[in-house]
Amino acid sequence: MADLIMSEPLIPEPLLQQAASLLRSGRRLAVLTGAGISAESGIPTFRGAAGLWKSFRPGELATPGAFEANPGLVWEWYDWRRSLIKEAKPNAGHESLVKLEQHVPTLTVITQNVDGLHRQAGSASVLEVHGSIWRVQCTKCRGEWEDCRVPIPCPPRCECGGIVRPGVVWFGEALPMDVWHSAEAAVSSCDVMLVVGTSAIVYPAAGLVPLAREMSARVIEVNTKQTAMSHSVDVALTGPAAEILPLLVEQCIHC
Ligand code: BV8
Ligand code: ZN
């Protein structure tokens, strides 16, 4: 009889129990997500091994100056990302947040991602603090609308003749104030915060984690690696979000 090879659990049981009971104690949850939650949907992260920034330098593409200097090049990058995102589907990580939302009084998803996968998965309350890759804005008449064409002309033009830009927040740009204030309010009033798949390098979004701590919320981190925040959270679960979040949510709901 072949020996039954018991694989090591992804997360040691006591740690999973600790995280699940913390999560279960939450009445007002805030979930901060970054590119890592979309990794298992096939969307490259920014700073990982195959990250977006590996092939490009941030200053070359995700800044107003880069767009002004070469709108066509910046749009080619976004057109390529849109072509990936168009084929991507929400993964078990996104879906488990939708399931969790049905079992807690309030759950707000605050995402740095521009891919729209939380909304696509069915999350009811999503704050896209860095905008959406599917929205565009005219640099001349300031009109804003959704344009899901793939491929899209690089750069697209508005009816007014103006050059159209992606509706995302670039480095050096302010976050949309209404969305940002809602994110700060959700974190300031939460009793548990889940931080999933972010390197916690980009501010002001990364500042939401210390804000939660200041407001005495308990913080659980899910990441494949240690991050700048790992030392300051209550529980750090190491592994892929699409595997850990379903385990965590099942444990939280059914135990
Ligand atoms: C601003 C949209 C001021 C575009 C992006 C202090 C305070 C305020 C600002 C600053 C500050 N210090 C520095 C700044 C400036 C700057 C900044 O933070 N720079 C960094 C590089 C130091 N911030 C800004 O410029 C912000 N604006 O401050 O404006 C202002 C105020 C008033 C008036 C005028 C100006 C704007 C920042 C927004 C930039 N836009 N994106 C686009 O997408 O193209 S940022 C970009 O990085 C994405 O949004 C991305 O989400 C974000 C953060 O990265 P992560 O999501 O964390 O992704 P990353 O790859 O880094 O990490 C992935 C993680 O997942 C890793 O930890 C990995 O281990 C993990 N992982 C991988 N696979 C998995 C996984 N985890 C779980 N499961 C897996 N399977
Ligand atoms: Zn226009």
XYZ file of C-alpha atoms in Angstrom, residues 14-102:
89
model
C -3.415 27.177 15.335
C -2.517 30.234 13.214
C -5.521 29.720 10.934
C -7.756 29.339 14.018
C -6.298 32.512 15.530
C -6.921 34.498 12.326
C -10.422 33.038 11.869
C -11.503 33.870 15.421
C -10.152 37.424 14.993
C -12.092 37.734 11.738
C -15.222 36.281 13.386
C -15.022 38.923 16.116
C -15.229 41.679 13.467
C -18.471 43.616 12.999
C -17.045 46.303 10.698
C -14.398 44.925 8.329
C -12.052 46.849 6.026
C -10.113 44.882 3.399
C -7.122 46.553 1.685
C -6.005 44.741 -1.463
C -3.114 45.152 -3.875
C -1.887 43.520 -7.055
C -1.201 40.206 -5.264
C -4.904 39.320 -4.998
C -5.135 39.442 -8.803
C -1.921 37.472 -9.406
C -3.807 34.160 -9.578
C -6.117 35.686 -12.170
C -3.077 35.977 -14.419
C -2.467 39.716 -13.956
C 1.230 40.511 -13.295
C 1.955 42.305 -10.025
C 4.033 45.486 -10.026
C 7.107 44.497 -8.101
C 7.186 40.720 -8.224
C 9.623 38.530 -10.169
C 7.605 38.846 -13.383
C 6.317 42.244 -12.241
C 5.170 45.020 -14.498
C 7.949 47.237 -13.255
C 10.559 44.639 -14.265
C 10.111 45.484 -17.931
C 9.375 49.175 -17.395
C 10.557 51.879 -15.011
C 7.734 53.548 -13.031
C 8.897 57.035 -14.131
C 8.639 56.009 -17.784
C 4.987 55.172 -17.766
C 2.852 55.812 -14.660
C 3.379 59.594 -14.311
C 1.734 62.683 -15.885
C 5.130 63.742 -17.250
C 5.620 60.416 -19.045
C 2.142 60.738 -20.586
C 2.763 64.313 -21.708
C 6.079 63.314 -23.269
C 4.799 60.195 -25.026
C 1.047 59.498 -24.767
C 1.285 56.794 -27.427
C 3.885 54.757 -25.463
C 1.964 55.057 -22.199
C -1.225 53.963 -23.954
C 0.557 50.967 -25.521
C 1.406 49.822 -21.961
C -2.158 50.315 -20.774
C -3.597 48.719 -23.932
C -1.435 45.640 -23.248
C -2.588 45.506 -19.578
C -6.229 45.973 -20.671
C -5.858 43.042 -23.077
C -4.678 40.844 -20.142
C -7.368 42.104 -17.757
C -10.140 41.647 -20.341
C -9.372 37.863 -20.366
C -8.905 37.667 -16.577
C -11.567 36.322 -14.231
C -11.937 36.911 -10.485
C -10.215 34.105 -8.548
C -11.136 32.250 -5.328
C -9.562 35.080 -3.344
C -11.926 37.715 -4.765
C -14.863 35.291 -4.446
C -14.180 34.474 -0.786
C -14.391 38.191 0.073
C -17.866 38.220 -1.517
C -18.828 35.212 0.650
C -17.400 36.850 3.799
C -19.368 40.021 3.089
C -22.596 38.003 3.442
